[in-house]
Coordinates of C-alpha atoms and ligand atoms in Angstrom, one line a residue:
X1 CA 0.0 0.0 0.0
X2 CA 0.9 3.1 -1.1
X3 CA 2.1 5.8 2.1
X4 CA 0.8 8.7 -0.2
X5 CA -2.4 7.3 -1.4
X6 CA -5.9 7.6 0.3
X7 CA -6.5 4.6 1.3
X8 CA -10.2 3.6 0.7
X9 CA -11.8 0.1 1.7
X10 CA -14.9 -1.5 -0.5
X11 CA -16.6 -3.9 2.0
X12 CA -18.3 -6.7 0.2
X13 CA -20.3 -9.6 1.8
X14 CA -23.3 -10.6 -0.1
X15 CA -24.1 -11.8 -3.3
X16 CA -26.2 -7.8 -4.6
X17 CA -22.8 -5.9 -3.1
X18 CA -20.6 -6.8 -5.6
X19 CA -22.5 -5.0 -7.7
X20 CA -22.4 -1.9 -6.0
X21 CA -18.2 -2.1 -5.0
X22 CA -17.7 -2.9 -8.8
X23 CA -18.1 0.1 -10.5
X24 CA -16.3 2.2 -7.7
X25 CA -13.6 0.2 -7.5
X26 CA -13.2 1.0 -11.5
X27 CA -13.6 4.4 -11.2
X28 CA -11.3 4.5 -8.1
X29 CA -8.6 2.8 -9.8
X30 CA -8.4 5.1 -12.3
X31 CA -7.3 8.2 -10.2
X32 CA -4.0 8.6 -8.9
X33 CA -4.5 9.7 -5.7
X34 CA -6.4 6.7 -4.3
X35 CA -5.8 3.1 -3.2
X36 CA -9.4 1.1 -3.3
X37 CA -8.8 -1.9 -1.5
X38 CA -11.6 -5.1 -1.4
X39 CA -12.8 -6.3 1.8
X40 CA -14.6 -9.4 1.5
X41 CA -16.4 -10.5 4.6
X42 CA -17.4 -14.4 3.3
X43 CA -21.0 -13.6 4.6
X44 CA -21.7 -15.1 1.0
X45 CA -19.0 -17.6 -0.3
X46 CA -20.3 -20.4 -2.7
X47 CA -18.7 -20.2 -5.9
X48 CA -22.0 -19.0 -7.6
X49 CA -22.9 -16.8 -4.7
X50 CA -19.5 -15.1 -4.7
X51 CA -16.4 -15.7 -6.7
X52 CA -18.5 -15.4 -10.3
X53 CA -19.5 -11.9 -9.7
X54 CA -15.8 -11.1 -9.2
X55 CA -15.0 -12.7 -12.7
X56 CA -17.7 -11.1 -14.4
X57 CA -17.3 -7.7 -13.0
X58 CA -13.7 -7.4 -13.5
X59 CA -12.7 -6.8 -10.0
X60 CA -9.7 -8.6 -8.7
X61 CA -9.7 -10.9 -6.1
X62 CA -10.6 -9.4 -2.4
X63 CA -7.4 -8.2 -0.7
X64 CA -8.7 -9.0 2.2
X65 CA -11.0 -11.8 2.9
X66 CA -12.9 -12.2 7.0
X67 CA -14.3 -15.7 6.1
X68 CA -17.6 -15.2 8.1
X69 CA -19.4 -17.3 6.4
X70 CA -23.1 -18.1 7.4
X71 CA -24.7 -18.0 11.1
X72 CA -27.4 -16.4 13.5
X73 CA -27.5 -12.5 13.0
X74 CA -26.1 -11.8 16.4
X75 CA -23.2 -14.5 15.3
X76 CA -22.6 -13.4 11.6
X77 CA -22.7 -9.7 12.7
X78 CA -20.2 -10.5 16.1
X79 CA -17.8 -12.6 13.9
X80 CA -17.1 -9.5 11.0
X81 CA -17.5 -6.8 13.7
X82 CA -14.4 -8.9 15.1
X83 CA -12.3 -9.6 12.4
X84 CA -12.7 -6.4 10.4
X85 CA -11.7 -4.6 13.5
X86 CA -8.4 -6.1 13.6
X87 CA -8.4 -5.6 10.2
X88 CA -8.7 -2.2 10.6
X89 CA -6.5 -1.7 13.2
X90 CA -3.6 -3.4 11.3
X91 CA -4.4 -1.7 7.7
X92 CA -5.5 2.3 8.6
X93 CA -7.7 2.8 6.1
X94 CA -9.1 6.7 5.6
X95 CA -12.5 5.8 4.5
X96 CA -14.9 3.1 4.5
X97 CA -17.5 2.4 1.6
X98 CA -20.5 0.0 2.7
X99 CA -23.0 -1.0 0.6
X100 CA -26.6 -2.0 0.6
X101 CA -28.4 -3.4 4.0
X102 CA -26.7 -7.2 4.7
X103 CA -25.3 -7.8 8.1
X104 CA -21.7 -7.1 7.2
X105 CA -22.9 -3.6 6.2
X106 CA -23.9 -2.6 9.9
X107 CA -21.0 -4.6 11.4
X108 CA -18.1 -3.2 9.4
X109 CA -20.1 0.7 10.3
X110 CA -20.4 -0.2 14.2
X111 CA -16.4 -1.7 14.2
X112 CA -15.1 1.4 12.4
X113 CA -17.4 4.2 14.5
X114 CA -16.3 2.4 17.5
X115 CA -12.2 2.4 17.2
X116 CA -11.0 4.3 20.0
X117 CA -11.5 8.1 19.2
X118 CA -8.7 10.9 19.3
X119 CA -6.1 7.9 19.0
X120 CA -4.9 9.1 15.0
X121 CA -2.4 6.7 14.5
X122 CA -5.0 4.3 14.0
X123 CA -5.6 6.3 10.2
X124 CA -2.7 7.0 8.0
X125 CA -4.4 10.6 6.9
X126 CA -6.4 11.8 9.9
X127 CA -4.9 15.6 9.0
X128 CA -6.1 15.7 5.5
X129 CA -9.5 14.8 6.1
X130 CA -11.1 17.9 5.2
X131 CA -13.7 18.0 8.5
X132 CA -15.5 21.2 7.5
X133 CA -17.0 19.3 4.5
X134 CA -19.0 17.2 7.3
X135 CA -19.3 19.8 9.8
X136 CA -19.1 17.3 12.5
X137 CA -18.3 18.4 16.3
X138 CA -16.1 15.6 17.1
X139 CA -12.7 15.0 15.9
X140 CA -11.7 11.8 13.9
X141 CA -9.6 9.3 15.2
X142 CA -11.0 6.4 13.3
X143 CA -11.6 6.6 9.2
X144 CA -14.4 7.9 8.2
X145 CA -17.5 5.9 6.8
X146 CA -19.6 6.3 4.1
X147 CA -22.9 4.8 3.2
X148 CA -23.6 3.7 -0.6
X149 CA -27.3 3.0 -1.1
X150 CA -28.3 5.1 2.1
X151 CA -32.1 6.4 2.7
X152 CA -33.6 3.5 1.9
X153 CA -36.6 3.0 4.3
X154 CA -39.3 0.0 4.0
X155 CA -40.7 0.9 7.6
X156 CA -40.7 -2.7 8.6
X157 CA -38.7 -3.4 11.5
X158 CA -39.2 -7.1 10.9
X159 CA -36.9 -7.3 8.1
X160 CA -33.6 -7.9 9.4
X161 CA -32.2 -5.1 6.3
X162 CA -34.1 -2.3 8.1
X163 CA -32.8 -2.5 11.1
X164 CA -29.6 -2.4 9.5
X165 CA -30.4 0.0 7.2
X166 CA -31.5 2.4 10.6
X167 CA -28.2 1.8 12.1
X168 CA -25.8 2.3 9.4
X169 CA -27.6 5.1 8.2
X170 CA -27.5 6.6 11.8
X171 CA -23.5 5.8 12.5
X172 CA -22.1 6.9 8.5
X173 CA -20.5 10.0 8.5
X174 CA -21.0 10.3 4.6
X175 CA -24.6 9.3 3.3
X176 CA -24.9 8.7 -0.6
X177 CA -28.3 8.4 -1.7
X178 CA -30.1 6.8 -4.8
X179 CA -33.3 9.4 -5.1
X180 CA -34.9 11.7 -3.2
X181 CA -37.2 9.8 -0.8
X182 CA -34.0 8.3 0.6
X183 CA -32.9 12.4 1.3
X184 CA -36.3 12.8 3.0
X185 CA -36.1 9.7 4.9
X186 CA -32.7 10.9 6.8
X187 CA -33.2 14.3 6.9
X188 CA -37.1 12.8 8.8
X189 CA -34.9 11.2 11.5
X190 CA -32.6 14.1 11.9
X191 CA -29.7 13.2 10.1
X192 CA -27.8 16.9 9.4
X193 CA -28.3 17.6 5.3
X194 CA -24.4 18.5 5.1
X195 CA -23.9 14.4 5.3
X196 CA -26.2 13.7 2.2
X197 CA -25.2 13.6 -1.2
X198 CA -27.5 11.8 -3.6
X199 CA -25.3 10.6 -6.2
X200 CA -28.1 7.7 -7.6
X201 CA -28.2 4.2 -8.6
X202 CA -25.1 2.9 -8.3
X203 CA -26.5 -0.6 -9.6
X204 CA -27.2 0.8 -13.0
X205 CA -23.7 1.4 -13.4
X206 CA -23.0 -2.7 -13.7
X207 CA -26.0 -3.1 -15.7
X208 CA -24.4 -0.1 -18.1
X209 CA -20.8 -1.1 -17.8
X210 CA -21.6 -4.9 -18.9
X211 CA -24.8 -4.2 -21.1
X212 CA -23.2 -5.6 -24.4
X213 CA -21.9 -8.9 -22.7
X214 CA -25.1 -9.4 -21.1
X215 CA -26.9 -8.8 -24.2
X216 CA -24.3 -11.2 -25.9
X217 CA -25.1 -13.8 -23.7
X218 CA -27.1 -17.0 -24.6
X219 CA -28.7 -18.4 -22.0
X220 CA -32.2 -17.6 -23.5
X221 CA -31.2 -20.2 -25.9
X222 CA -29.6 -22.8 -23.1
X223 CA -32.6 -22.9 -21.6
X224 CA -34.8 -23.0 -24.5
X225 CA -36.8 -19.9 -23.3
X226 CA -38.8 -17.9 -25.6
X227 CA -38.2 -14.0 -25.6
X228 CA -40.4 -12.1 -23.8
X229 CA -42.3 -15.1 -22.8
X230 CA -41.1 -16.9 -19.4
X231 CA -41.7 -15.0 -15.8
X232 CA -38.4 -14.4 -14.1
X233 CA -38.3 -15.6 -10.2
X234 CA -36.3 -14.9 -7.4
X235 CA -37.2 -15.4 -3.7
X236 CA -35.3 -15.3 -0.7
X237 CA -36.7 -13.6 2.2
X238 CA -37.3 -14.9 5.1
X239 CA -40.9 -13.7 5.5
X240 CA -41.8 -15.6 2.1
X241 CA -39.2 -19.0 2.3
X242 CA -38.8 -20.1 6.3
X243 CA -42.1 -20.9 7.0
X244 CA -43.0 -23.9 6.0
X245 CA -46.8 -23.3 5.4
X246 CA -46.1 -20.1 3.9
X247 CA -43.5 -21.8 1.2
X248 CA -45.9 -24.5 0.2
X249 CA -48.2 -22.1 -0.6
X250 CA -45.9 -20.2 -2.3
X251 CA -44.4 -23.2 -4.3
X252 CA -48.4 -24.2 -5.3
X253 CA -49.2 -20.6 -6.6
X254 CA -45.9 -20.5 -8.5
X255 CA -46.6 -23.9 -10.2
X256 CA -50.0 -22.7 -10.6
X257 CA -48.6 -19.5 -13.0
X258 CA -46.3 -21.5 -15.0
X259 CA -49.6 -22.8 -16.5
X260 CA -50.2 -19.3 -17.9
X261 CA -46.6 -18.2 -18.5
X262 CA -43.4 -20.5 -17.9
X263 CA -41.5 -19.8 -15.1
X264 CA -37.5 -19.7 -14.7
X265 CA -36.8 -19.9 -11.3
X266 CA -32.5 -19.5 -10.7
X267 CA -33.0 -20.7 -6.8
X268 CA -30.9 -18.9 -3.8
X269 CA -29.3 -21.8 -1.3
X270 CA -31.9 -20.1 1.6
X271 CA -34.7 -20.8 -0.5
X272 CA -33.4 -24.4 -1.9
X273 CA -32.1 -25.6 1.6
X274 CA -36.0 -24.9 2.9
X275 CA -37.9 -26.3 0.2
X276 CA -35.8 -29.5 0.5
X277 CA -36.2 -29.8 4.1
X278 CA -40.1 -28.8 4.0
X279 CA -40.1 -31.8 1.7
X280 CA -41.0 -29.0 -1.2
X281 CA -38.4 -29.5 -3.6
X282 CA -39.5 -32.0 -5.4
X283 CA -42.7 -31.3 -6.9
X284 CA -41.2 -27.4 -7.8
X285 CA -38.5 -29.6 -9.6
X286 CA -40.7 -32.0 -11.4
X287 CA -43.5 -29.0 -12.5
X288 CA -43.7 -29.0 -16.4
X289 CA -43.5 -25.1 -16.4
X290 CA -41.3 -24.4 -14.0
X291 CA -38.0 -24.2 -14.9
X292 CA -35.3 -24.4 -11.4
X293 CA -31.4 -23.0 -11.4
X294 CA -28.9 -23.1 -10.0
X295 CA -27.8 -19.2 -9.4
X296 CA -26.8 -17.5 -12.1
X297 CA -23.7 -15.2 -12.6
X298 CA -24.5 -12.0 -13.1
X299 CA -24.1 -11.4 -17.1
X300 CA -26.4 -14.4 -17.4
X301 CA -28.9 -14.1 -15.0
X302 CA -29.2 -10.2 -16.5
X303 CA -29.7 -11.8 -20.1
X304 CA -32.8 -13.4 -18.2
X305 CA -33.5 -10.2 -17.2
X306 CA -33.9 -7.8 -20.0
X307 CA -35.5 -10.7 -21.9
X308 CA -38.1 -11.8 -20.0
X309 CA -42.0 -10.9 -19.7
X310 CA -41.8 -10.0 -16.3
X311 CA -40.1 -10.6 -12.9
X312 CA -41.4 -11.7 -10.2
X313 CA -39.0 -11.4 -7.0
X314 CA -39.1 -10.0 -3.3
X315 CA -35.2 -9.2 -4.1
X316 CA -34.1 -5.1 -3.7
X317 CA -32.1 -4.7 -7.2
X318 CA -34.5 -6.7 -9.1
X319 CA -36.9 -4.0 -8.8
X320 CA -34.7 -1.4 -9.9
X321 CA -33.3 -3.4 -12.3
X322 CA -36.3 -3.8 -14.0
X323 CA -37.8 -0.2 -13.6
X324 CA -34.4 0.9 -15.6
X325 CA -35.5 -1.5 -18.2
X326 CA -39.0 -1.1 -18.1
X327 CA -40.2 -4.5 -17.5
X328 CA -43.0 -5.3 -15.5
X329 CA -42.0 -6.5 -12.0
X330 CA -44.2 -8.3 -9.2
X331 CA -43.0 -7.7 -5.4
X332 CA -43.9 -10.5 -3.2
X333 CA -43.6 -8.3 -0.3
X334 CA -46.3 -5.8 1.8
X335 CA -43.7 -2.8 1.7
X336 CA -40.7 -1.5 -0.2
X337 CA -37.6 0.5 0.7
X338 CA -37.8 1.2 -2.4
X339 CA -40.9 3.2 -3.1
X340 CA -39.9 4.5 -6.2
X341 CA -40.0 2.1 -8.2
X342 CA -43.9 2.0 -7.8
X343 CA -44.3 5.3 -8.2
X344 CA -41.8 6.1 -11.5
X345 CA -41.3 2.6 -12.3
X346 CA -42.8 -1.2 -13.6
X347 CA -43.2 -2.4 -9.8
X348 CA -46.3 -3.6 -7.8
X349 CA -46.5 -4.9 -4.2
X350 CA -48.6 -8.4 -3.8
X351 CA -49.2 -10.3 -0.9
X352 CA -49.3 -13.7 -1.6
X353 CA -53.0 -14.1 -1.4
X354 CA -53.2 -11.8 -4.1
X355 CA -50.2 -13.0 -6.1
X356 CA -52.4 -14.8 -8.8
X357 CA -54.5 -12.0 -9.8
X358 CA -51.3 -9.4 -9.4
X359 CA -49.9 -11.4 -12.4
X360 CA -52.9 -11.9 -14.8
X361 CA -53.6 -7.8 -14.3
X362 CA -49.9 -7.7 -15.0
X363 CA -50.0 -9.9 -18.1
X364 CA -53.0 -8.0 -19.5
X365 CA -50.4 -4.7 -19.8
X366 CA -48.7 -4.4 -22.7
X367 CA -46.8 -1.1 -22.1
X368 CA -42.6 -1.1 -21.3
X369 CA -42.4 2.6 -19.6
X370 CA -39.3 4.5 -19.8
X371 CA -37.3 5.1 -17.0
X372 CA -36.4 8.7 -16.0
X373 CA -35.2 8.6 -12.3
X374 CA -32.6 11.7 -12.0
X375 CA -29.2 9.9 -11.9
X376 CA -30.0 6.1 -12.4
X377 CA -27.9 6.4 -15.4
X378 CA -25.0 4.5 -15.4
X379 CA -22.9 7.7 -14.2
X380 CA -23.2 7.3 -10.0
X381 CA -19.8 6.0 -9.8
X382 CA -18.0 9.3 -11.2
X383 CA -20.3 11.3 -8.6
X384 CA -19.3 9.0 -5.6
X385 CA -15.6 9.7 -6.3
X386 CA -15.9 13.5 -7.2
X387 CA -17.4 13.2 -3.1
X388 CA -14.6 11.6 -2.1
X389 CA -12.4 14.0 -3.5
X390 CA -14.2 16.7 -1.6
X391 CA -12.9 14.7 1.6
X392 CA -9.6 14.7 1.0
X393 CA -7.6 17.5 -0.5
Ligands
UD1_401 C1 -28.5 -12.0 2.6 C2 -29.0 -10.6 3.1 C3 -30.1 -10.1 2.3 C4 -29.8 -10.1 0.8 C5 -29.3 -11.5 0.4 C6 -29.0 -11.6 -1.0 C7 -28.8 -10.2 5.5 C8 -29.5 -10.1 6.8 N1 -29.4 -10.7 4.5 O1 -29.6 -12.9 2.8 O2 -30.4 -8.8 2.7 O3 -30.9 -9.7 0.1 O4 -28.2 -11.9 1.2 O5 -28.7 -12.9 -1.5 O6 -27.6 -9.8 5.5 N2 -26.0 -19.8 2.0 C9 -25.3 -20.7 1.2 N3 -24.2 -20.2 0.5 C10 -23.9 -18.9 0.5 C11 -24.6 -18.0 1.3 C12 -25.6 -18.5 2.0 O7 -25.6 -21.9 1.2 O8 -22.9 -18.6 -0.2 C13 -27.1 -20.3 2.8 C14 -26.8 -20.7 4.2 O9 -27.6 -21.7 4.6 C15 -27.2 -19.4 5.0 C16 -28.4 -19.0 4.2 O10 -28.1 -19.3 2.8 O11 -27.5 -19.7 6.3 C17 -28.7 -17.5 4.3 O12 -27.5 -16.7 4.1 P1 -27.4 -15.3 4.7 O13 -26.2 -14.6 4.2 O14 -27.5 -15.4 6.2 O15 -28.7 -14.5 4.2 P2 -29.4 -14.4 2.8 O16 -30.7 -15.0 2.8 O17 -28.5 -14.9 1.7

């Protein structure tokens, strides 16, 4: 590591972060005055789940890898809020970039805010951290933190990502939003404006940077899917897969859509694991429509994407994804952090009663809206760093 050079760390845990740290890293990289370094906290760490994504995104190995791996939240969180703080002790970073709402987001926040304060050595550039920028009362002795992706609100405290969201949002010295309700949300729970900077979606900045390899890609024809004909599915939550009851009803409406339009179903290891042990798997595997995966990486689950008839997911970038792109998108979830998407984009909330009927009134559309979201356009990156900049001078 360079002595001169601010050194920045990219936390990565999850399968949607690398994603987000992708196109940073890139645009990092390309200035001089910067060292981006990627810390990988193995809260996801199959080969599909993980080291894929690095391949297709063009980011190097991480640096720095906390092997988490999997556990209770109280354990997963406890484990990287350990490790990354001796991580941090031993490498100094200036700043910290988390992403999203996982668990390693609010760990790696709550181990950086908490290194001892006034003790500078602990950061290589504590002097050139240009303070009146944040127009913070206390002085640093710990790098400073930054939330990508912050605002986000769903107003659930159920879901484990809000809570995290909250807490994150509340510790981060440096608050990068995607669109204004995430501005109104902070500046609601009395977060000072000088730390906001919406900047936008930094997710549409992977889907720009890789659009012609996605689009080159042909697993429309591997699977012998039709174009704009099959529903695309992703669930993982654990409101709609760890109940059993709830997942069998889930897995008998989904096999009752594929009558109307196949289904492609690339399934995450939360929702596999429980369908096999609910004794589920089976008859999702054996129905005629239904097409189950193995995870995709991400230039060929994307080809999925911008070629399918609709999505149906309770993921977060899924409905952004396909707002961007204008393809209809059913949420199987009573709320949304991310609001917008409703309002400006292709996305509707269904409750799983409802999900039937959400789908045939979704069918019966024909219309693919343009987006126009201020700054979901493939240029966040280039923001994020020009903030940075205004950090450090
Ligand atoms: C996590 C995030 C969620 C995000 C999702 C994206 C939290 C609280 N949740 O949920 O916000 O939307 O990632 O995928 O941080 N597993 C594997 N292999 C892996 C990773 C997980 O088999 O590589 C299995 C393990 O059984 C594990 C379970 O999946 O216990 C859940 O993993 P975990 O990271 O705890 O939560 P996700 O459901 O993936």
């Amino acid at each position: 590591m360079s002595k001169n050079k601010i050194n920045i760390h990219l936390i990565a845990a999850a399968r949607p972060n690398f994603m987000k740290i992708a196109p940073l890293y890139h645009a990092l990289k390309s200035e001089g005055w910067v060292e981006p370094v990627i810390v990988h906290t193995g809260q996801h760490y199959d080969l599909n789940m993980s080291d894929v994504f690095f391949e297709d995104l063009g980011i190097p190995e991480p640096a720095i890898h906390l092997g988490v791996g999997s556990g209770t939240h109280a354990t997963q969180t406890g484990k990287v809020m350990m490790s990354y703080e001796k991580v941090l002790v031993e490498s100094k970073p200036d700043l910290i970039v988390v992403v999203g709402d996982v668990n390693s987001t609010v760990a790696c926040t709550l181990a950086a805010v908490k290194l001892p304060a006034h003790s500078s050595e602990l950061i290589a550039h504590s002097k050139t951290i240009n303070q009146t920028n944040l127009n913070t009362t206390y002085e640093l002795g710990r790098p400073l933190v930054a939330h990508l992706e912050a605002g986000l609100r769903s107003f659930d405290r159920t879901m484990p990502e809000e809570i995290n969201r909250l807490v994150t949002d509340a510790l981060a010295d440096i608050l990068w939003t995607p669109s204004a309700d995430a501005d109104e949300n902070l500046t609601r729970e009395g977060i000072s404006k000088d730390k906001i900077q919406r900047v936008g979606n930094i997710m549409i900045d992977s889907l720009e940077m890789l659009r012609d390899k996605i689009q080159a890609q042909t697993t429309l024809n591997d699977f012998s899917l039709k174009l704009q004909e099959y529903g695309l599915v992703t669930l993982h939550r654990p409101s709609n897969v760890d109940n059993p009851e709830t997942l069998k009803n889930l897995c008998t409406k989904l096999i009752e859509i594929s009558k109307k339009a196949p289904l492609v179903f690339p399934i995450h290891p939360r929702t596999r694991k429980n369908a096999e042990t609910f004794g589920l798997f089976a008859e999702l595997e054996k129905a005629e429509h239904l097409l189950i995966l193995e995870p995709l990486n991400y230039v060929r689950f994307m080809n999925l994407v911008f070629n399918c008839r609709f999505a149906l997911t309770d993921s977060g970038g899924i409905q952004e994804e396909t707002t961007y792109l204008g393809i209809p998108c059913v949420t199987l979830r009573p709320n949304t952090e991310r609001p917008i998407t409703v309002s400006q984009g292709t996305n509707r909330l269904s409750t799983l009663d409802d999900l039937e009927e959400t789908v045939d009134g979704m069918l019966a559309e024909k219309i693919r809206p343009e987006c126009n979201i201020p700054l979901w356009d493939g240029k966040t990156a280039g923001r994020v760093v020009d903030s940075i900049k205004g950090f450090f001078n």
